CSV table of C-alpha atoms in Angstrom, one decimal:
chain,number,residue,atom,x,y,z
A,87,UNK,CA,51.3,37.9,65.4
A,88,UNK,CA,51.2,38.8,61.8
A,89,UNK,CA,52.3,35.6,59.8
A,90,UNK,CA,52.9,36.1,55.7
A,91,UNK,CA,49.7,34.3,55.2
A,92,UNK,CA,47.8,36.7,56.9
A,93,UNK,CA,49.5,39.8,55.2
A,94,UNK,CA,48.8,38.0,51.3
A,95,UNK,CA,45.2,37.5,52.5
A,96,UNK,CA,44.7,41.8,53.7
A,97,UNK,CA,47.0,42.7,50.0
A,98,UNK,CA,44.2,41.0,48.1
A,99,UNK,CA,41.5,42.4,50.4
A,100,UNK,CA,42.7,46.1,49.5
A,101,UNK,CA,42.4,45.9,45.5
A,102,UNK,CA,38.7,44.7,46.5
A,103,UNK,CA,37.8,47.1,48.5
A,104,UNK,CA,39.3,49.5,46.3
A,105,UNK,CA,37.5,48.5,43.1
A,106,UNK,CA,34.0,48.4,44.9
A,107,UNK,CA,34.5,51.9,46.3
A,108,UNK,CA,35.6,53.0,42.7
A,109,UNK,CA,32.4,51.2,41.3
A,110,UNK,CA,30.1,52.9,44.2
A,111,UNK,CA,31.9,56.4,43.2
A,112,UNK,CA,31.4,55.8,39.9
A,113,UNK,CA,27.3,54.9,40.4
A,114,UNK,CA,27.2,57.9,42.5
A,115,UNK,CA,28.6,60.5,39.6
A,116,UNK,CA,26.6,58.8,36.8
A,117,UNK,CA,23.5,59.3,39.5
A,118,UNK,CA,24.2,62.4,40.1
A,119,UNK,CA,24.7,63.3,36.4
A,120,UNK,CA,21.6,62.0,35.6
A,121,UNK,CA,19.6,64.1,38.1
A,122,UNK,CA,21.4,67.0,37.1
A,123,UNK,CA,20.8,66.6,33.6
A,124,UNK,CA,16.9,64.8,34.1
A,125,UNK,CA,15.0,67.6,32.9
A,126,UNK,CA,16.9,68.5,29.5
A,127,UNK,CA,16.4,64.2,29.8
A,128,UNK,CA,12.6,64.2,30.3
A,129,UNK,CA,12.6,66.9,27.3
A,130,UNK,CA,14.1,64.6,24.6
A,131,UNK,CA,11.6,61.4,26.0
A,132,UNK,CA,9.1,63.9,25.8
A,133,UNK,CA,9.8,64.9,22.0
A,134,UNK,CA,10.6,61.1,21.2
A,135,UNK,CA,7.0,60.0,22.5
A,136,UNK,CA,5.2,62.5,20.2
A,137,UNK,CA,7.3,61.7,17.5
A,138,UNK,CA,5.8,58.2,18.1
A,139,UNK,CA,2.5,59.6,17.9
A,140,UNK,CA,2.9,62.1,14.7
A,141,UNK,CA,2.9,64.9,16.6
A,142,UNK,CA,5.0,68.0,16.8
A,143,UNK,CA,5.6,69.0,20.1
A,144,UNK,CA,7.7,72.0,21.8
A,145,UNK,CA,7.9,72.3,25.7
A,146,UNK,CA,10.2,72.9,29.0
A,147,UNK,CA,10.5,70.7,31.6
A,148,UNK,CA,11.0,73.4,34.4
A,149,UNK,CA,10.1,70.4,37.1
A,150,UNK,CA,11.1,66.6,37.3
A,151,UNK,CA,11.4,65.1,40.4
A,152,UNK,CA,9.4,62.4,43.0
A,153,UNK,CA,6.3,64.6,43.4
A,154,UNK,CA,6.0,64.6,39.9
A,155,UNK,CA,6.6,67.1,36.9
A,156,UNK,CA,5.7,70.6,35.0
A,157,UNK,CA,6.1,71.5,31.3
A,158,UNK,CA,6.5,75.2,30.5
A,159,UNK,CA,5.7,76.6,27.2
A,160,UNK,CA,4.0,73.4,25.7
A,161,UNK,CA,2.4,73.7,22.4
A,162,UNK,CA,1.6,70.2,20.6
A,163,UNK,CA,0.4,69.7,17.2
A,164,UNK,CA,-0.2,68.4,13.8
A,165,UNK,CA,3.0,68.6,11.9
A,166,UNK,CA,1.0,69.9,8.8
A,167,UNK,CA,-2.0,71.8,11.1
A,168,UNK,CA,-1.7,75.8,11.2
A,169,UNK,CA,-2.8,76.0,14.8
A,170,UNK,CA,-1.5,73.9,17.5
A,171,UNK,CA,-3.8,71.6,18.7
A,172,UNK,CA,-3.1,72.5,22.6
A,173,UNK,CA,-0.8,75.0,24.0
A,174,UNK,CA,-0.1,75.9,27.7
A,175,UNK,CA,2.1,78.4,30.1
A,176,UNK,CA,2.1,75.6,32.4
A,177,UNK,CA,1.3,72.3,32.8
A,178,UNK,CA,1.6,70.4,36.2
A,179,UNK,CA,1.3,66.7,37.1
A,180,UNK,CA,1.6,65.9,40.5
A,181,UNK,CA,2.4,61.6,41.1
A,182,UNK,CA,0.9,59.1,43.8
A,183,UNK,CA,3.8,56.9,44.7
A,184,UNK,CA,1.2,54.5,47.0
A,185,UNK,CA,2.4,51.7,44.0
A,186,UNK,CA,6.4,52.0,43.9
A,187,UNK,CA,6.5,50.5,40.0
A,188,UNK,CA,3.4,52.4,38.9
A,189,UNK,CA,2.5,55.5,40.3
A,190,UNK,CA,-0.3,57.7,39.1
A,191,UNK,CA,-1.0,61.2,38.6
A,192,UNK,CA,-2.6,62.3,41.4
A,193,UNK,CA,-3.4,66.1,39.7
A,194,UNK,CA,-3.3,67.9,36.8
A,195,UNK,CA,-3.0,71.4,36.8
A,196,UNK,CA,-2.3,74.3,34.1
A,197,UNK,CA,-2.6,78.1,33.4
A,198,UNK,CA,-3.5,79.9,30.1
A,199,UNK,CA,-4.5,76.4,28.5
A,200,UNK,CA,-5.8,76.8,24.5
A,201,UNK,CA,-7.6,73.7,23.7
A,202,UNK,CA,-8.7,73.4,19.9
A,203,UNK,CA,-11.2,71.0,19.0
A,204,UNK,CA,-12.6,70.2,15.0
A,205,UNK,CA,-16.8,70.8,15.5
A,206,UNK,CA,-17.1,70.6,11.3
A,207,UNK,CA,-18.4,66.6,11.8
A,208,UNK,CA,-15.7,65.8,9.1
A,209,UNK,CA,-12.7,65.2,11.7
A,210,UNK,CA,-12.5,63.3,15.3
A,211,UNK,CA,-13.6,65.8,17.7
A,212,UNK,CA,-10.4,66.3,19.3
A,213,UNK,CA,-8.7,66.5,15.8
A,214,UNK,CA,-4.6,66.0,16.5
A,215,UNK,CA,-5.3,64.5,19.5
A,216,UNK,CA,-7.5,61.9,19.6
A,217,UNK,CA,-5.5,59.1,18.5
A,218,UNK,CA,-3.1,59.9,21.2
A,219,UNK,CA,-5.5,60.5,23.8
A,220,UNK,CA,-7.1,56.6,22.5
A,221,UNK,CA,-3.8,55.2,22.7
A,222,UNK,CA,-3.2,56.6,26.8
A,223,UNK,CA,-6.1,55.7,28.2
A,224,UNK,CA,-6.5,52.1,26.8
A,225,UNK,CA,-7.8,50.3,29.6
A,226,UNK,CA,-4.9,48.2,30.8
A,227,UNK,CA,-5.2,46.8,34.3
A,228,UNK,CA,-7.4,48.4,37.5
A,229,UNK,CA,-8.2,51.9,36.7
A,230,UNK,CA,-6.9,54.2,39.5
A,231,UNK,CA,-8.5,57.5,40.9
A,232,UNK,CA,-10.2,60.2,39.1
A,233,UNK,CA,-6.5,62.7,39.5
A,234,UNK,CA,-7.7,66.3,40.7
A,235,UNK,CA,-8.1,68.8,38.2
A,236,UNK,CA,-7.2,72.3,38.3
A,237,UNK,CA,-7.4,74.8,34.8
A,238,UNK,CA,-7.5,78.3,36.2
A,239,UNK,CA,-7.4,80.0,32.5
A,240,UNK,CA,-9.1,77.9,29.6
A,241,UNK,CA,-9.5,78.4,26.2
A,242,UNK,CA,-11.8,76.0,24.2
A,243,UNK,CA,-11.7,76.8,20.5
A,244,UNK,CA,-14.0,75.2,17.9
A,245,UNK,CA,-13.6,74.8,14.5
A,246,UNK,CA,-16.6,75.3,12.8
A,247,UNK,CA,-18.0,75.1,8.7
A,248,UNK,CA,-18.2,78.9,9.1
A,249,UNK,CA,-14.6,79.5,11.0
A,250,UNK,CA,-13.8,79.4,14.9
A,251,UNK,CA,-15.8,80.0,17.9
A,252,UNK,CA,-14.2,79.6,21.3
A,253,UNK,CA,-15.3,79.8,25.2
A,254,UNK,CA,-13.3,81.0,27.8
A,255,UNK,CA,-13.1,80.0,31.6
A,256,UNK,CA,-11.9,77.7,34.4
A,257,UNK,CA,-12.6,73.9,35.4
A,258,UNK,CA,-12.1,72.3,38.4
A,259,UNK,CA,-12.4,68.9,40.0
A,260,UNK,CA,-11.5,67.0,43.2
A,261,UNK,CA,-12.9,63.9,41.7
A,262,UNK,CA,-15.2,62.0,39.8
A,263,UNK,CA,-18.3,63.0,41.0
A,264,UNK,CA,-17.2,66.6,42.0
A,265,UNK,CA,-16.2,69.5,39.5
A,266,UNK,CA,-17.0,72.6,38.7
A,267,UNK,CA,-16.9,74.2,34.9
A,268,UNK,CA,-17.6,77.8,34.4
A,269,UNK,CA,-17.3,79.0,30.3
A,270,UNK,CA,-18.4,82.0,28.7
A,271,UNK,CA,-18.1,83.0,24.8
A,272,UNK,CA,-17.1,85.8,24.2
A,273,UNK,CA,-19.0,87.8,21.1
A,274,UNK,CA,-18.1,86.5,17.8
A,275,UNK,CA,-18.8,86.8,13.9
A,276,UNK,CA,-18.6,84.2,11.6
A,277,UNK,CA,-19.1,83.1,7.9
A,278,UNK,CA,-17.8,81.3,5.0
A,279,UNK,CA,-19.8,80.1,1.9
A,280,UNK,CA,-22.7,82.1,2.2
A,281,UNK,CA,-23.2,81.7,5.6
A,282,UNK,CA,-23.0,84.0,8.4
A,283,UNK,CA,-23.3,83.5,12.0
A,284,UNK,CA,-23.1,86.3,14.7
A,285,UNK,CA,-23.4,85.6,18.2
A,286,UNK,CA,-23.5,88.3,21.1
A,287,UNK,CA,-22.7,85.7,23.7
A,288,UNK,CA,-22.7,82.6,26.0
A,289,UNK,CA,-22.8,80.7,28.9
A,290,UNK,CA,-22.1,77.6,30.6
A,291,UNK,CA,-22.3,76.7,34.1
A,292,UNK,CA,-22.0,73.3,36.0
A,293,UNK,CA,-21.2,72.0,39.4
A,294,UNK,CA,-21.3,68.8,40.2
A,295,UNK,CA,-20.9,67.5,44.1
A,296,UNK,CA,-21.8,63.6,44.6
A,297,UNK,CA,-26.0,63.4,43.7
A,298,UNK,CA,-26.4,67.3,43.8
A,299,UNK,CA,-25.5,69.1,40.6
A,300,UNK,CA,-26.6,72.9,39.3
A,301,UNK,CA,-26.5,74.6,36.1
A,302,UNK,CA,-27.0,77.3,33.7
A,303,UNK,CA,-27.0,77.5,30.0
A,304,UNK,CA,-27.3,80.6,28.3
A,305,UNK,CA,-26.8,82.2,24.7
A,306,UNK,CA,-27.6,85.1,22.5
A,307,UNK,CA,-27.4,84.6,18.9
A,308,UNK,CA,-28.2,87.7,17.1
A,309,UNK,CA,-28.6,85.8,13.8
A,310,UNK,CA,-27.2,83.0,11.7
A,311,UNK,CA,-28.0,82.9,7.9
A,312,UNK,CA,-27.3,80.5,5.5
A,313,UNK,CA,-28.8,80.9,1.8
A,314,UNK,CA,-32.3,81.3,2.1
A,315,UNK,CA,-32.5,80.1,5.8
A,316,UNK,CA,-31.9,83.0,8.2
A,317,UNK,CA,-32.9,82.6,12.4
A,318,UNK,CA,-32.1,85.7,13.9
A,319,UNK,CA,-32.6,87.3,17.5
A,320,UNK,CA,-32.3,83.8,19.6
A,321,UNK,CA,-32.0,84.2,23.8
A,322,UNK,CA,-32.1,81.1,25.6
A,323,UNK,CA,-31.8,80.6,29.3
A,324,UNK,CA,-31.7,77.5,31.3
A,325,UNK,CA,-31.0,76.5,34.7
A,326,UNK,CA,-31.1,73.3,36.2
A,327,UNK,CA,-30.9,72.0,39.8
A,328,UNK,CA,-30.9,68.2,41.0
A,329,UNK,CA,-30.5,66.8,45.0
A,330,UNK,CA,-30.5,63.5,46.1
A,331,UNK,CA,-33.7,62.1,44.7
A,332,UNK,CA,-35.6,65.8,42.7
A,333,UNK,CA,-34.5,67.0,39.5
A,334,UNK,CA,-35.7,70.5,38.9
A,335,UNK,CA,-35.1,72.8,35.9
A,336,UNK,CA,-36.7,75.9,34.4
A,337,UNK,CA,-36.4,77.8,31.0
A,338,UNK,CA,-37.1,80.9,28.7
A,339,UNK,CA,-36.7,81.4,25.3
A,340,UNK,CA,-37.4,83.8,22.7
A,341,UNK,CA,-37.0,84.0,19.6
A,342,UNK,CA,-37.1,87.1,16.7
A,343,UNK,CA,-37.4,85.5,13.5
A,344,UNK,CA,-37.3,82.2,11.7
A,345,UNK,CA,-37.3,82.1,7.9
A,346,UNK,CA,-37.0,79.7,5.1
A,347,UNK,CA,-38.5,79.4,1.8
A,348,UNK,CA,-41.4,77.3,2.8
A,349,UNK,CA,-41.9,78.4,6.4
A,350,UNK,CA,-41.8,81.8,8.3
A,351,UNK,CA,-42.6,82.5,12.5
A,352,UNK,CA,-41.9,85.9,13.7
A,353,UNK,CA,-42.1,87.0,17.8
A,354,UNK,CA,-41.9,83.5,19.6
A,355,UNK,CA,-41.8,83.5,23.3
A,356,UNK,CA,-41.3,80.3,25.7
A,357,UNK,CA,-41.4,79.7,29.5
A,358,UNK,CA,-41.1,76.3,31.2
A,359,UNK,CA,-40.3,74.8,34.2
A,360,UNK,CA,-40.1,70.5,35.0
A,361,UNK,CA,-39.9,68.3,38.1
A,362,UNK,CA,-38.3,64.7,37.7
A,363,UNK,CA,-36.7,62.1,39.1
A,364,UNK,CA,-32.9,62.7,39.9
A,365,UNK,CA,-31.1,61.8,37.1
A,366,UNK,CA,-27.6,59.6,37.2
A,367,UNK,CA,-25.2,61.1,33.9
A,368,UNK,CA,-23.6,57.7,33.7
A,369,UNK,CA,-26.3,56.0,33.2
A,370,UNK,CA,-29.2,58.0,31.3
A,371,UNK,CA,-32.0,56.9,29.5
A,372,UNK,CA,-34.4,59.4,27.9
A,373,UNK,CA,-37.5,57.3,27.7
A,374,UNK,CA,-36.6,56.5,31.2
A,375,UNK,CA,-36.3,59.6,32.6
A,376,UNK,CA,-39.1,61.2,30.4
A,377,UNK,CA,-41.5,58.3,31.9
A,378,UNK,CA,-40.7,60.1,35.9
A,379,UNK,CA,-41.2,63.6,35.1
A,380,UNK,CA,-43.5,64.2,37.8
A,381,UNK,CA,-44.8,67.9,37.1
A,382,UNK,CA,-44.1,70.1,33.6
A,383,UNK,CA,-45.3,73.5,32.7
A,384,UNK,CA,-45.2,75.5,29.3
A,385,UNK,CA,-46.5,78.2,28.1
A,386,UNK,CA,-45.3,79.3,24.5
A,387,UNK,CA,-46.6,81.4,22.0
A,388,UNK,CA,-45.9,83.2,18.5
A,389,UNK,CA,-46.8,85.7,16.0
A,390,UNK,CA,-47.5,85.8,12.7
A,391,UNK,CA,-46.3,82.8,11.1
A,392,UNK,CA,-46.5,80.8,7.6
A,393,UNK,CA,-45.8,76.8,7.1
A,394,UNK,CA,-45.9,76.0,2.9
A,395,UNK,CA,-49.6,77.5,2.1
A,396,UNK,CA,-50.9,77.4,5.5
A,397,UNK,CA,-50.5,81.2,7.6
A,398,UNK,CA,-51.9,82.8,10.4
A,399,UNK,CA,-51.2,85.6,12.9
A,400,UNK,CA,-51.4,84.3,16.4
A,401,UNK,CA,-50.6,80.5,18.1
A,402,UNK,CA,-50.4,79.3,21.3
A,403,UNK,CA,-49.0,76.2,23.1
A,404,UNK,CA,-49.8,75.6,26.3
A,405,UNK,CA,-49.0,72.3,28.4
A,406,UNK,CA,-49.6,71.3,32.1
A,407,UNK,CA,-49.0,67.4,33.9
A,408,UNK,CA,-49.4,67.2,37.2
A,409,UNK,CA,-49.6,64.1,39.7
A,410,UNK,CA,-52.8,62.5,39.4
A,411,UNK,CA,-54.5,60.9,42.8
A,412,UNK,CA,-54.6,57.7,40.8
A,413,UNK,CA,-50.5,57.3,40.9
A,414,UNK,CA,-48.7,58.3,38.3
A,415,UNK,CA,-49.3,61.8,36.6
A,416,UNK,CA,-51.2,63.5,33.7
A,417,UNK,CA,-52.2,66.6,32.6
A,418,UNK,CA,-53.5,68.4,29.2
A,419,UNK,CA,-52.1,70.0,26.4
A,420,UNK,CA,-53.2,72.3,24.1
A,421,UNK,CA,-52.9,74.3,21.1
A,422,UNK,CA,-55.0,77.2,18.8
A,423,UNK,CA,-54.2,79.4,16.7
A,424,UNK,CA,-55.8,82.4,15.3
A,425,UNK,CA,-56.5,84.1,11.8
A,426,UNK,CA,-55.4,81.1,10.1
A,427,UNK,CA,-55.8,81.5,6.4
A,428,UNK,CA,-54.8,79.1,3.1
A,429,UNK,CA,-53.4,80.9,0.4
């Protein structure tokens, strides 16, 4: 039987209930609103953090959402720079939730990336960028995984004394110790201040997997001059291969001519090929490394050349080390050179 006390006790139950389902209704719309509107959102956070950092910085969020996010159209740079210091059709960044209140990008991947970096030894290296990229990566707790890398189309620009020089090509990694890198450069003339540099082309070649790594360096420089100093007709090519425990590279160069006003070489020719211990990148040593080369052979040789007063028309270099029965290896080297004359 309904009594009056019962009915004042369900009125004041109703304006409760009411209110909270208002309140949930109204944390539902702004929720909704704010998904709706997150990427124009993550735009203007975006443009406020750069602003932080002195940049300039014009993108697109075309993706916000758990798995992560993608710019579109990025270009970031030095408010007063003429070039953008990085530019992209696409940038993706893919999040590992495995820590709710601090997840971390599990990959980063982009197409038709420009990266421009300052090689004139007058500026940081990554010019725009490099207080920013000191600030984000501050160490600041446990350091999580290596994120997966992915840059299909790369474009690495340098800014040299005597203008820009650039490579072009992918990199990839699936972690720390695995990557690939694959650049070329493109042919390219140069010069500013009486200097001149023109380069036919080169290559760069690396892949990394755990202790097993191969490579490949190559480049043609037709010549580079500079006042008196002129080096012209330079080919260079190097490959190097490392597997668990043997490090083992070879090498040819050659070069056309080398002149200055005290010193002249002309025709110079090098082969050589090494065997060492495996070598760890993190942590190299030279001397150490250079004490556990187990085999080396190199054969190099010139023509006519001239050093101050000193000339003469033929030299060769020629080195060989071998392991020795007594532990440890040795070898000889040697050099002669003919016609030499004193003027």
């Amino acid at each position: 039987e309904m009594t009056e006390e019962k009915l004042e006790i369900a009125a004041q139950k109703r304006p409760r209930r009411r209110v909270i389902g208002l309140f949930l209704a109204a944390l539902c719309l702004l929720v909704a609103v704010i998904w709706l509107l997150r990427q124009p959102i993550a735009e203007g956070i975006a443009g406020s953090i750069c602003a932080q950092q002195s940049l300039k910085c014009k993108l697109k969020v075309s993706r916000l959402d758990f798995g992560g996010l993608t710019f579109s159209d990025l270009e970031i740079r030095n408010p007063d720079a003429p070039n953008a210091a990085l530019t992209a059709t696409r940038l993706a960044v893919d999040l590992n939730w495995a820590s709710l209140f601090s997840p971390r990008a599990s990959s980063v991947a982009g197409d038709d990336l420009v990266l421009r970096l300052d090689l004139s030894g007058t500026r940081p290296r990554l010019g725009a960028l490099d207080q920013p990229v000191k600030t984000f990566t501050k160490s600041g707790g446990v350091p999580g995984p290596t994120p997966r890398l992915g840059f299909k189309r790369i474009r690495v620009i340098g800014d040299t004394p005597l203008g820009p020089v650039e490579a072009r090509g992918h990199i990839a990694a699936t972690g720390p110790d695995a990557f690939v890198i694959e650049l070329e450069a493109p042919p390219a003339r140069t010069g500013f201040m009486g200097a001149a540099l023109e380069l036919k082309g080169g290559e760069l070649k690396v892949s990394i997997a755990g202790k097993e790594m191969s490579g490949r360096a190559k480049l043609d420089l037709e010549k580079f001059q500079f006042h008196d100093t002129i080096i012209s007709d330079v080919k260079l090519d190097i490959s190097l291969e490392q597997t668990s425990s043997v490090l083992k590279g070879a090498g040819t160069a050659s070069l056309g001519v080398v002149a200055t006003k005290e010193t002249k070489l002309y025709g110079a020719t090098a082969d050589a090929s090494i065997e060492a211990a495996a070598v760890d990148p993190a942590t190299f040593d030279f001397g150490a490394w250079l004490a556990n080369v187990r085999r080396l052979s190199l054969n190099a040789s010139a023509g006519e050349g001239l050093v101050g007063k000193t000339g003469w028309t033929t030299s060769a270099l020629t080195a060989r080390i071998e392991p020795s029965a007594a532990g440890g290896s040795g070898g000889d080297i040697s050099f002669f050179a003919e016609g030499v004359r004193l003027e």
